[in-house]
mmCIF file of C-alpha atoms in Angstrom:
data_model
loop_
_atom_site.group_PDB
_atom_site.id
_atom_site.type_symbol
_atom_site.label_atom_id
_atom_site.label_comp_id
_atom_site.label_asym_id
_atom_site.label_seq_id
_atom_site.Cartn_x
_atom_site.Cartn_y
_atom_site.Cartn_z
ATOM 1 C CA MET A 1 -5.534 21.641 19.433
ATOM 2 C CA GLU A 2 -2.716 23.971 20.294
ATOM 3 C CA ASN A 3 -0.707 26.640 18.517
ATOM 4 C CA SER A 4 2.437 25.602 20.432
ATOM 5 C CA PRO A 5 2.108 21.836 20.475
ATOM 6 C CA LYS A 6 3.505 19.736 23.282
ATOM 7 C CA SER A 7 4.105 16.019 23.560
ATOM 8 C CA ILE A 8 1.019 13.812 23.673
ATOM 9 C CA ARG A 9 0.573 10.606 25.627
ATOM 10 C CA CYS A 10 -1.644 8.103 23.834
ATOM 11 C CA LYS A 11 -2.092 4.445 22.942
ATOM 12 C CA ALA A 12 -0.061 2.662 20.293
ATOM 13 C CA ALA A 13 0.173 -0.923 19.059
ATOM 14 C CA VAL A 14 3.897 -1.630 19.480
ATOM 15 C CA CYS A 15 5.681 -4.540 17.846
ATOM 16 C CA ARG A 16 8.671 -5.508 19.973
ATOM 17 C CA ALA A 17 9.953 -8.495 17.992
ATOM 18 C CA PRO A 18 9.404 -9.938 14.505
ATOM 19 C CA GLY A 19 6.283 -12.050 14.238
ATOM 20 C CA GLU A 20 5.107 -11.402 17.787
ATOM 21 C CA PRO A 21 1.615 -10.032 18.557
ATOM 22 C CA LEU A 22 1.431 -6.263 18.865
ATOM 23 C CA VAL A 23 1.094 -4.866 22.387
ATOM 24 C CA ILE A 24 -1.157 -1.902 23.179
ATOM 25 C CA GLU A 25 1.037 0.461 25.198
ATOM 26 C CA GLU A 26 1.101 4.074 26.267
ATOM 27 C CA VAL A 27 3.646 6.063 24.265
ATOM 28 C CA GLU A 28 4.687 9.686 24.104
ATOM 29 C CA VAL A 29 4.411 11.337 20.701
ATOM 30 C CA ALA A 30 6.726 14.315 20.210
ATOM 31 C CA PRO A 31 5.450 17.579 18.732
ATOM 32 C CA PRO A 32 6.092 18.021 15.020
ATOM 33 C CA LYS A 33 9.429 19.490 13.966
ATOM 34 C CA ALA A 34 9.951 21.760 10.979
ATOM 35 C CA PHE A 35 8.069 20.596 7.872
ATOM 36 C CA GLU A 36 6.122 18.010 9.860
ATOM 37 C CA VAL A 37 2.527 17.671 11.033
ATOM 38 C CA ARG A 38 1.021 15.662 13.844
ATOM 39 C CA ILE A 39 -2.077 13.688 12.834
ATOM 40 C CA LYS A 40 -4.911 12.349 14.947
ATOM 41 C CA ILE A 41 -5.545 8.957 13.348
ATOM 42 C CA ILE A 42 -9.224 8.127 12.887
ATOM 43 C CA CYS A 43 -8.779 4.778 11.193
ATOM 44 C CA THR A 44 -5.980 2.715 9.759
ATOM 45 C CA SER A 45 -5.763 -0.612 7.951
ATOM 46 C CA LEU A 46 -3.378 -3.502 7.599
ATOM 47 C CA CYS A 47 -1.441 -3.699 4.328
ATOM 48 C CA HIS A 48 0.431 -6.842 3.294
ATOM 49 C CA SER A 49 3.668 -4.812 3.386
ATOM 50 C CA ASP A 50 3.098 -4.323 7.116
ATOM 51 C CA LEU A 51 2.838 -8.097 7.399
ATOM 52 C CA THR A 52 6.066 -8.581 5.444
ATOM 53 C CA PHE A 53 8.072 -6.194 7.620
ATOM 54 C CA TRP A 54 6.434 -7.590 10.774
ATOM 55 C CA ARG A 55 7.684 -11.082 9.914
ATOM 56 C CA ARG A 56 11.193 -10.404 8.608
ATOM 57 C CA GLN A 57 13.877 -11.531 11.035
ATOM 58 C CA ASP A 58 16.605 -9.651 9.147
ATOM 59 C CA LEU A 59 14.997 -6.361 10.206
ATOM 60 C CA SER A 60 14.861 -7.232 13.915
ATOM 61 C CA ILE A 61 17.351 -4.466 14.755
ATOM 62 C CA PHE A 62 14.596 -1.951 13.953
ATOM 63 C CA PHE A 63 12.318 -3.186 16.753
ATOM 64 C CA PRO A 64 10.488 -2.080 18.854
ATOM 65 C CA ARG A 65 8.512 -0.376 16.144
ATOM 66 C CA ILE A 66 5.096 1.119 15.461
ATOM 67 C CA LEU A 67 3.970 -0.293 12.134
ATOM 68 C CA GLY A 68 1.143 0.897 9.899
ATOM 69 C CA HIS A 69 1.159 3.199 6.885
ATOM 70 C CA GLU A 70 -2.362 3.154 5.412
ATOM 71 C CA ALA A 71 -4.594 5.563 7.307
ATOM 72 C CA PHE A 72 -6.882 8.580 7.512
ATOM 73 C CA GLY A 73 -6.933 11.354 10.077
ATOM 74 C CA PHE A 74 -7.025 15.070 10.867
ATOM 75 C CA ILE A 75 -4.097 17.420 11.357
ATOM 76 C CA GLU A 76 -3.760 18.159 15.078
ATOM 77 C CA SER A 77 -0.749 20.500 14.971
ATOM 78 C CA LEU A 78 1.804 21.966 12.584
ATOM 79 C CA GLY A 79 5.564 22.326 12.692
ATOM 80 C CA ASP A 80 7.452 25.357 11.430
ATOM 81 C CA GLY A 81 7.573 25.890 7.682
ATOM 82 C CA VAL A 82 4.407 23.962 6.855
ATOM 83 C CA LYS A 83 2.455 25.660 4.082
ATOM 84 C CA GLY A 84 -0.822 24.805 2.399
ATOM 85 C CA MET A 85 -2.258 22.864 5.330
ATOM 86 C CA GLU A 86 -4.165 23.845 8.438
ATOM 87 C CA VAL A 87 -5.113 22.281 11.756
ATOM 88 C CA GLY A 88 -8.272 20.245 11.196
ATOM 89 C CA ASP A 89 -7.573 19.328 7.566
ATOM 90 C CA ALA A 90 -8.651 15.815 6.543
ATOM 91 C CA VAL A 91 -5.539 13.986 5.310
ATOM 92 C CA VAL A 92 -4.051 10.646 4.383
ATOM 93 C CA PRO A 93 -0.378 9.856 5.058
ATOM 94 C CA THR A 94 1.631 7.963 2.442
ATOM 95 C CA PHE A 95 4.845 5.971 2.743
ATOM 96 C CA LEU A 96 6.235 7.615 -0.396
ATOM 97 C CA ALA A 97 6.877 11.346 -0.372
ATOM 98 C CA ASN A 98 5.737 13.947 -2.900
ATOM 99 C CA CYS A 99 7.196 17.343 -2.032
ATOM 100 C CA GLY A 100 6.129 18.833 -5.369
ATOM 101 C CA GLU A 101 9.288 20.908 -5.669
ATOM 102 C CA CYS A 102 12.296 18.651 -6.355
ATOM 103 C CA ARG A 103 13.356 17.560 -9.832
ATOM 104 C CA GLU A 104 11.763 14.138 -9.478
ATOM 105 C CA CYS A 105 8.423 15.499 -8.253
ATOM 106 C CA ARG A 106 8.276 18.096 -11.016
ATOM 107 C CA ALA A 107 9.089 15.549 -13.725
ATOM 108 C CA GLU A 108 6.214 14.046 -15.712
ATOM 109 C CA LYS A 109 7.439 10.501 -15.067
ATOM 110 C CA GLY A 110 8.664 8.848 -11.880
ATOM 111 C CA ASN A 111 7.604 9.286 -8.269
ATOM 112 C CA PHE A 112 10.740 9.103 -6.118
ATOM 113 C CA CYS A 113 10.966 12.347 -4.159
ATOM 114 C CA SER A 114 14.526 13.444 -3.355
ATOM 115 C CA VAL A 115 13.546 15.707 -0.440
ATOM 116 C CA ALA A 116 12.213 12.837 1.668
ATOM 117 C CA PRO A 117 13.503 9.677 -0.029
ATOM 118 C CA PHE A 118 11.844 6.317 0.605
ATOM 119 C CA SER A 119 13.590 4.258 3.284
ATOM 120 C CA VAL A 120 12.848 1.322 5.589
ATOM 121 C CA LEU A 121 15.190 2.776 8.211
ATOM 122 C CA PRO A 122 13.553 3.576 11.569
ATOM 123 C CA GLY A 123 13.820 7.381 11.650
ATOM 124 C CA MET A 124 12.068 10.298 10.002
ATOM 125 C CA PRO A 125 13.181 11.179 6.460
ATOM 126 C CA ARG A 126 14.838 14.563 7.066
ATOM 127 C CA ASP A 127 16.815 13.956 10.256
ATOM 128 C CA GLY A 128 16.709 10.203 10.893
ATOM 129 C CA THR A 129 15.391 10.585 14.455
ATOM 130 C CA VAL A 130 12.244 8.990 15.911
ATOM 131 C CA ARG A 131 9.126 10.665 17.306
ATOM 132 C CA PHE A 132 7.979 8.032 19.811
ATOM 133 C CA THR A 133 9.122 6.965 23.283
ATOM 134 C CA ASP A 134 7.618 4.304 25.536
ATOM 135 C CA ALA A 135 6.560 4.585 29.200
ATOM 136 C CA ALA A 136 10.173 4.047 30.284
ATOM 137 C CA GLY A 137 11.434 6.853 28.049
ATOM 138 C CA ARG A 138 13.047 4.495 25.542
ATOM 139 C CA PRO A 139 12.753 5.232 21.803
ATOM 140 C CA VAL A 140 10.204 3.345 19.718
ATOM 141 C CA ASN A 141 11.055 3.293 16.030
ATOM 142 C CA ASN A 142 9.035 4.828 13.229
ATOM 143 C CA PHE A 143 7.927 2.824 10.189
ATOM 144 C CA LEU A 144 8.113 4.237 6.658
ATOM 145 C CA GLY A 145 7.779 7.712 8.111
ATOM 146 C CA VAL A 146 4.121 7.058 9.004
ATOM 147 C CA SER A 147 3.531 4.632 11.938
ATOM 148 C CA SER A 148 -0.255 4.764 11.828
ATOM 149 C CA PHE A 149 -0.851 2.082 14.489
ATOM 150 C CA CYS A 150 -0.970 4.890 17.041
ATOM 151 C CA GLU A 151 -3.674 7.325 18.084
ATOM 152 C CA TYR A 152 -1.400 10.210 17.058
ATOM 153 C CA THR A 153 1.568 10.190 14.721
ATOM 154 C CA VAL A 154 4.031 12.667 13.231
ATOM 155 C CA VAL A 155 4.560 12.702 9.458
ATOM 156 C CA ASP A 156 6.698 14.774 7.115
ATOM 157 C CA ILE A 157 4.586 17.245 5.152
ATOM 158 C CA SER A 158 5.805 15.687 1.885
ATOM 159 C CA GLN A 159 4.072 12.457 2.961
ATOM 160 C CA VAL A 160 0.683 14.012 3.707
ATOM 161 C CA THR A 161 -2.124 14.613 1.196
ATOM 162 C CA LYS A 162 -5.325 16.554 1.823
ATOM 163 C CA VAL A 163 -8.529 14.798 0.812
ATOM 164 C CA ASP A 164 -12.112 15.902 0.301
ATOM 165 C CA SER A 165 -13.910 15.859 3.654
ATOM 166 C CA ALA A 166 -16.913 14.302 1.879
ATOM 167 C CA LEU A 167 -14.896 11.103 1.435
ATOM 168 C CA PRO A 168 -15.764 8.562 4.176
ATOM 169 C CA PRO A 169 -12.738 7.931 6.455
ATOM 170 C CA GLU A 170 -12.521 4.214 5.684
ATOM 171 C CA LYS A 171 -12.577 4.864 1.922
ATOM 172 C CA ALA A 172 -9.955 7.600 2.194
ATOM 173 C CA CYS A 173 -7.822 5.160 4.167
ATOM 174 C CA LEU A 174 -7.733 2.760 1.191
ATOM 175 C CA LEU A 175 -6.272 5.461 -1.044
ATOM 176 C CA SER A 176 -3.336 5.868 1.332
ATOM 177 C CA CYS A 177 -1.601 2.824 -0.170
ATOM 178 C CA GLY A 178 -3.160 -0.372 -1.545
ATOM 179 C CA VAL A 179 -5.855 0.746 -3.972
ATOM 180 C CA SER A 180 -3.763 3.651 -5.222
ATOM 181 C CA THR A 181 -0.853 1.272 -5.842
ATOM 182 C CA GLY A 182 -2.881 -1.114 -7.990
ATOM 183 C CA VAL A 183 -4.899 1.428 -9.940
ATOM 184 C CA GLY A 184 -1.861 3.671 -10.374
ATOM 185 C CA ALA A 185 0.274 0.833 -11.749
ATOM 186 C CA VAL A 186 -2.321 0.182 -14.443
ATOM 187 C CA ARG A 187 -2.675 3.812 -15.446
ATOM 188 C CA LYS A 188 0.720 5.352 -14.903
ATOM 189 C CA VAL A 189 3.264 2.536 -15.167
ATOM 190 C CA ALA A 190 1.792 0.047 -17.615
ATOM 191 C CA ALA A 191 -0.490 2.538 -19.410
ATOM 192 C CA VAL A 192 -2.943 -0.279 -20.145
ATOM 193 C CA GLU A 193 -4.903 0.295 -23.341
ATOM 194 C CA ALA A 194 -8.541 -0.385 -24.148
ATOM 195 C CA GLY A 195 -9.071 -3.814 -25.716
ATOM 196 C CA SER A 196 -5.864 -5.278 -24.263
ATOM 197 C CA SER A 197 -5.328 -8.452 -22.226
ATOM 198 C CA VAL A 198 -4.224 -8.238 -18.579
ATOM 199 C CA VAL A 199 -3.091 -10.977 -16.175
ATOM 200 C CA ILE A 200 -2.837 -10.439 -12.423
ATOM 201 C CA PHE A 201 -0.936 -12.841 -10.178
ATOM 202 C CA GLY A 202 -2.403 -12.552 -6.690
ATOM 203 C CA LEU A 203 -5.883 -11.207 -5.950
ATOM 204 C CA GLY A 204 -5.258 -9.529 -2.652
ATOM 205 C CA ALA A 205 -6.161 -5.875 -2.225
ATOM 206 C CA VAL A 206 -3.446 -4.619 -4.588
ATOM 207 C CA GLY A 207 -4.177 -7.285 -7.196
ATOM 208 C CA LEU A 208 -7.888 -6.510 -7.110
ATOM 209 C CA ALA A 209 -7.053 -2.821 -7.428
ATOM 210 C CA VAL A 210 -5.199 -3.758 -10.618
ATOM 211 C CA VAL A 211 -8.406 -5.484 -11.763
ATOM 212 C CA GLU A 212 -10.343 -2.311 -10.994
ATOM 213 C CA GLY A 213 -7.818 -0.188 -12.852
ATOM 214 C CA ALA A 214 -7.838 -2.506 -15.873
ATOM 215 C CA ARG A 215 -11.649 -2.342 -15.998
ATOM 216 C CA PHE A 216 -11.509 1.437 -15.796
ATOM 217 C CA GLN A 217 -9.033 1.504 -18.726
ATOM 218 C CA GLY A 218 -11.253 -0.713 -20.863
ATOM 219 C CA ALA A 219 -9.155 -3.908 -20.968
ATOM 220 C CA ALA A 220 -11.013 -6.648 -22.859
ATOM 221 C CA LYS A 221 -9.641 -9.691 -21.040
ATOM 222 C CA ILE A 222 -8.745 -9.476 -17.336
ATOM 223 C CA ILE A 223 -7.403 -12.755 -15.937
ATOM 224 C CA GLY A 224 -6.811 -13.344 -12.226
ATOM 225 C CA VAL A 225 -4.451 -16.027 -10.916
ATOM 226 C CA ASP A 226 -4.936 -17.122 -7.293
ATOM 227 C CA VAL A 227 -5.150 -20.325 -5.246
ATOM 228 C CA ASN A 228 -8.202 -19.040 -3.365
ATOM 229 C CA PRO A 229 -11.349 -19.712 -5.436
ATOM 230 C CA ASP A 230 -13.348 -17.241 -3.341
ATOM 231 C CA LYS A 231 -11.405 -14.420 -4.996
ATOM 232 C CA PHE A 232 -13.204 -15.022 -8.296
ATOM 233 C CA ASP A 233 -16.561 -13.693 -7.111
ATOM 234 C CA ILE A 234 -15.215 -10.457 -5.678
ATOM 235 C CA GLY A 235 -12.929 -10.121 -8.703
ATOM 236 C CA LYS A 236 -15.916 -10.366 -11.055
ATOM 237 C CA SER A 237 -17.602 -7.505 -9.212
ATOM 238 C CA LEU A 238 -14.578 -5.352 -10.071
ATOM 239 C CA GLY A 239 -14.218 -6.439 -13.691
ATOM 240 C CA LEU A 240 -12.406 -9.797 -13.687
ATOM 241 C CA THR A 241 -13.362 -11.812 -16.785
ATOM 242 C CA HIS A 242 -11.395 -15.040 -16.208
ATOM 243 C CA PHE A 243 -9.915 -16.903 -13.256
ATOM 244 C CA VAL A 244 -7.088 -19.437 -13.045
ATOM 245 C CA ASN A 245 -6.425 -21.543 -9.953
ATOM 246 C CA PRO A 246 -2.958 -23.146 -10.239
ATOM 247 C CA LYS A 247 -4.199 -26.046 -8.099
ATOM 248 C CA ASP A 248 -6.751 -26.996 -10.767
ATOM 249 C CA ASN A 249 -4.464 -27.039 -13.795
ATOM 250 C CA GLY A 250 -3.580 -30.713 -13.918
ATOM 251 C CA GLU A 251 -0.306 -31.195 -15.784
ATOM 252 C CA LYS A 252 -0.399 -27.802 -17.482
ATOM 253 C CA SER A 253 1.587 -24.920 -16.053
ATOM 254 C CA VAL A 254 0.040 -21.519 -15.412
ATOM 255 C CA VAL A 255 2.211 -20.091 -18.171
ATOM 256 C CA GLU A 256 0.845 -22.601 -20.698
ATOM 257 C CA ILE A 257 -2.747 -21.886 -19.685
ATOM 258 C CA ILE A 258 -2.344 -18.111 -19.863
ATOM 259 C CA LYS A 259 -0.716 -18.328 -23.277
ATOM 260 C CA GLU A 260 -3.638 -20.418 -24.548
ATOM 261 C CA MET A 261 -6.139 -17.912 -23.141
ATOM 262 C CA THR A 262 -4.359 -14.906 -24.653
ATOM 263 C CA ASP A 263 -3.344 -16.282 -28.064
ATOM 264 C CA GLY A 264 0.353 -16.536 -27.210
ATOM 265 C CA GLY A 265 0.793 -14.119 -24.314
ATOM 266 C CA ALA A 266 -0.823 -11.264 -22.413
ATOM 267 C CA ASP A 267 -0.201 -7.624 -23.217
ATOM 268 C CA TYR A 268 0.228 -6.733 -19.533
ATOM 269 C CA CYS A 269 1.171 -8.932 -16.566
ATOM 270 C CA PHE A 270 1.191 -7.857 -12.916
ATOM 271 C CA GLU A 271 2.797 -9.694 -9.981
ATOM 272 C CA CYS A 272 1.095 -8.631 -6.760
ATOM 273 C CA ILE A 273 2.208 -11.244 -4.240
ATOM 274 C CA GLY A 274 5.945 -10.937 -3.693
ATOM 275 C CA LEU A 275 7.476 -14.241 -4.797
ATOM 276 C CA ALA A 276 10.355 -14.377 -7.281
ATOM 277 C CA SER A 277 8.991 -17.577 -8.841
ATOM 278 C CA LEU A 278 5.683 -15.879 -9.653
ATOM 279 C CA MET A 279 7.467 -12.813 -10.975
ATOM 280 C CA SER A 280 9.195 -15.144 -13.424
ATOM 281 C CA ASP A 281 5.888 -16.798 -14.342
ATOM 282 C CA ALA A 282 4.285 -13.408 -14.932
ATOM 283 C CA PHE A 283 7.118 -12.415 -17.272
ATOM 284 C CA ASN A 284 6.920 -15.694 -19.177
ATOM 285 C CA CYS A 285 3.172 -15.161 -19.682
ATOM 286 C CA SER A 286 3.761 -11.876 -21.464
ATOM 287 C CA ARG A 287 3.395 -11.380 -25.194
ATOM 288 C CA VAL A 288 6.579 -11.600 -27.266
ATOM 289 C CA GLY A 289 7.552 -8.279 -28.804
ATOM 290 C CA VAL A 290 5.454 -5.924 -26.716
ATOM 291 C CA GLY A 291 4.507 -7.570 -23.409
ATOM 292 C CA LYS A 292 4.994 -5.587 -20.198
ATOM 293 C CA THR A 293 5.399 -7.175 -16.770
ATOM 294 C CA ILE A 294 5.009 -4.936 -13.724
ATOM 295 C CA ILE A 295 6.273 -6.073 -10.319
ATOM 296 C CA LEU A 296 4.232 -4.724 -7.401
ATOM 297 C CA GLY A 297 4.906 -7.346 -4.738
ATOM 298 C CA VAL A 298 7.762 -7.013 -2.234
ATOM 299 C CA GLU A 299 9.677 -10.338 -2.382
ATOM 300 C CA MET A 300 8.755 -11.738 0.993
ATOM 301 C CA HIS A 301 11.866 -13.915 1.387
ATOM 302 C CA GLY A 302 14.399 -11.504 -0.093
ATOM 303 C CA ASN A 303 15.071 -13.863 -3.029
ATOM 304 C CA PRO A 304 16.553 -12.532 -6.291
ATOM 305 C CA LEU A 305 14.702 -12.612 -9.604
ATOM 306 C CA SER A 306 16.321 -14.426 -12.547
ATOM 307 C CA ILE A 307 15.181 -13.740 -16.108
ATOM 308 C CA ASP A 308 16.550 -15.275 -19.326
ATOM 309 C CA SER A 309 18.271 -12.428 -21.189
ATOM 310 C CA VAL A 310 17.248 -13.933 -24.534
ATOM 311 C CA GLU A 311 13.602 -13.419 -23.589
ATOM 312 C CA ILE A 312 14.320 -9.764 -22.843
ATOM 313 C CA LEU A 313 15.820 -9.428 -26.323
ATOM 314 C CA LYS A 314 12.516 -10.607 -27.786
ATOM 315 C CA GLY A 315 10.979 -7.254 -26.919
ATOM 316 C CA ARG A 316 9.399 -8.034 -23.582
ATOM 317 C CA CYS A 317 10.088 -5.780 -20.643
ATOM 318 C CA ILE A 318 9.895 -6.113 -16.879
ATOM 319 C CA MET A 319 9.349 -3.089 -14.655
ATOM 320 C CA GLY A 320 9.234 -2.390 -10.970
ATOM 321 C CA SER A 321 6.709 -0.032 -9.467
ATOM 322 C CA LEU A 322 6.535 1.494 -6.004
ATOM 323 C CA PHE A 323 3.189 3.007 -5.023
ATOM 324 C CA GLY A 324 1.905 2.426 -8.552
ATOM 325 C CA GLY A 325 3.966 5.282 -9.944
ATOM 326 C CA ILE A 326 1.578 7.838 -8.453
ATOM 327 C CA LYS A 327 2.423 11.256 -7.106
ATOM 328 C CA ALA A 328 0.269 11.360 -3.981
ATOM 329 C CA LYS A 329 -0.657 15.048 -3.844
ATOM 330 C CA ILE A 330 -1.728 15.014 -7.511
ATOM 331 C CA ASP A 331 -3.229 11.572 -8.014
ATOM 332 C CA ILE A 332 -4.970 10.723 -4.723
ATOM 333 C CA PRO A 333 -7.409 13.680 -5.001
ATOM 334 C CA ILE A 334 -8.235 12.486 -8.534
ATOM 335 C CA LEU A 335 -9.006 8.969 -7.271
ATOM 336 C CA ALA A 336 -11.084 10.424 -4.439
ATOM 337 C CA LYS A 337 -13.142 12.462 -6.901
ATOM 338 C CA GLN A 338 -13.673 9.409 -9.090
ATOM 339 C CA TYR A 339 -15.009 7.489 -6.094
ATOM 340 C CA LEU A 340 -17.359 10.312 -5.121
ATOM 341 C CA ASN A 341 -18.543 10.394 -8.754
ATOM 342 C CA LYS A 342 -19.243 6.621 -8.523
ATOM 343 C CA GLU A 343 -16.639 5.861 -11.191
ATOM 344 C CA LEU A 344 -14.113 4.096 -8.957
ATOM 345 C CA HIS A 345 -15.043 1.122 -6.758
ATOM 346 C CA LEU A 346 -13.753 1.103 -3.170
ATOM 347 C CA ASP A 347 -16.472 -0.469 -1.034
ATOM 348 C CA GLU A 348 -15.666 -4.004 -2.196
ATOM 349 C CA PHE A 349 -12.155 -3.858 -0.729
ATOM 350 C CA ILE A 350 -13.312 -3.580 2.894
ATOM 351 C CA THR A 351 -14.056 -7.068 4.200
ATOM 352 C CA HIS A 352 -13.633 -6.599 7.968
ATOM 353 C CA GLU A 353 -13.595 -3.878 10.631
ATOM 354 C CA VAL A 354 -12.172 -4.104 14.170
ATOM 355 C CA ASN A 355 -11.514 -1.860 17.149
ATOM 356 C CA PHE A 356 -7.936 -0.717 17.766
ATOM 357 C CA MET A 357 -7.683 -2.883 20.868
ATOM 358 C CA ASP A 358 -8.299 -5.921 18.639
ATOM 359 C CA ILE A 359 -5.655 -5.036 16.070
ATOM 360 C CA ASN A 360 -4.068 -8.487 16.257
ATOM 361 C CA LYS A 361 -7.299 -9.920 14.817
ATOM 362 C CA ALA A 362 -6.518 -7.974 11.645
ATOM 363 C CA PHE A 363 -3.154 -9.730 11.451
ATOM 364 C CA ASP A 364 -4.802 -13.122 11.993
ATOM 365 C CA LEU A 365 -7.348 -12.475 9.243
ATOM 366 C CA LEU A 366 -4.694 -11.435 6.728
ATOM 367 C CA VAL A 367 -2.355 -14.317 7.587
ATOM 368 C CA GLN A 368 -5.262 -16.743 7.103
ATOM 369 C CA GLY A 369 -6.155 -15.159 3.764
ATOM 370 C CA LYS A 370 -9.619 -14.172 4.983
ATOM 371 C CA SER A 371 -9.461 -10.416 4.471
ATOM 372 C CA LEU A 372 -8.639 -7.883 1.799
ATOM 373 C CA ARG A 373 -8.650 -4.786 3.925
ATOM 374 C CA CYS A 374 -9.544 -4.761 7.616
ATOM 375 C CA ILE A 375 -10.340 -1.255 8.810
ATOM 376 C CA ILE A 376 -9.018 -0.612 12.324
ATOM 377 C CA TRP A 377 -10.994 2.112 14.094
ATOM 378 C CA MET A 378 -9.012 3.961 16.749
ATOM 379 C CA ASN A 379 -11.886 4.998 19.013
ATOM 380 C CA GLN A 380 -14.922 2.824 18.366
#
C-alpha cells in the first residue's frame, strides 16, 4: 500500500458484448483521483441487476465493461480530499451515492445524492471518465461507478461505506445491494406496520429480503408469489407465512387469490422481479383506500407500466424505490449491527460460492434460477 499510488495491473472479468461469457483479462486500474478510493476486492456477488445490464442489447455501446456492484473489500489507496477513511478500512461499495452533505442527503426522506447522481453511463460520477484500460491500452467501461468484478477497483468516496471489521466479508457483501434494498424498502419506503399483510412478487434475493424486513417489522401475513416451489422453504425460514404458485391456481388469477387471502387486498405489495405485467398485478392486489405498492424490480424488457387512473383515485398508491430508500453511510452500519446482534438474517441468502476464475458459473446458476446469492471469492 502506497502513499502515492500508481496504476495497478490485475485480473478482471470483462464483458465485451451483451449476453456473452465474461473473459478473465489483465487490466490496468488507474490510481484514485480526488474524492476517490481504490479498493482491493475480497469478494463480490452477482445481483440480478448485473444480469439485466449484461443481457440488454440496447446498452451495447457501453461495452466492453466490467460489471459488478455488490462487494466487500479494503481500501488500498486514497485520492486527494478524502476524509473519514484510511488505508486498510473494511468497506462496501454501493451503486447509489450518499455524500452526506448535499440537500438530498441531509433530508430525512429520499436517497438520491446530487453530488454523485445515479447513472448507467460508463464513466465515474464526477468527471465521466473511466478508470480501466485493457492490455492494448484501450478503455474498459465502468459500471454504476463500482465495477467489482475486478481484483481492484476505484470508487467515488460518496459510494463507499465503512463496515465493522467483525462482519464476515461474505455477509458484508450482501449489504452492498440486495439485502439492503429489500429490507430498506420495507422499513423506509413502505413503512410496514406490525399486524399488516404483505405480498411479495418474486422470491429472489431482494424479494426474500423483503420477507425478512416484513418479519422484522412484525407483519402478520407475509405472502410470497413465485413459480419456483423451492422458494417456499427458504422463505419460511425468513418469515414467509403463505406461498402462491401462479402455475397451481387453476382458473383463478393471482389477484383473485391474493384478495381472498387478505380479505379484499393486501396492505403492502412489492414487485421484485422486473416485469410490467407483475407490477400491474401487484398494484391490483393492494387494498382499496390505503394499499401501497412498491416497485423494486428493474423492468427487464424496458416495457412501460400502465395503471387505471380510476384505481389510483380509490386511494391506492404505487411507488418506485431505488436501493430500498436507504442512505448507505447511515443505514448499512445499522443493518450490520443487527446481524452481529443476531437480529437480522443473512446466512440464508448465500446459496453458492465460486472462485473468481469460475465467475461465469455464477451467471449460469442465476439464469437457471438455482441461486439467490453466489459469493465470488477473488483469491481462493
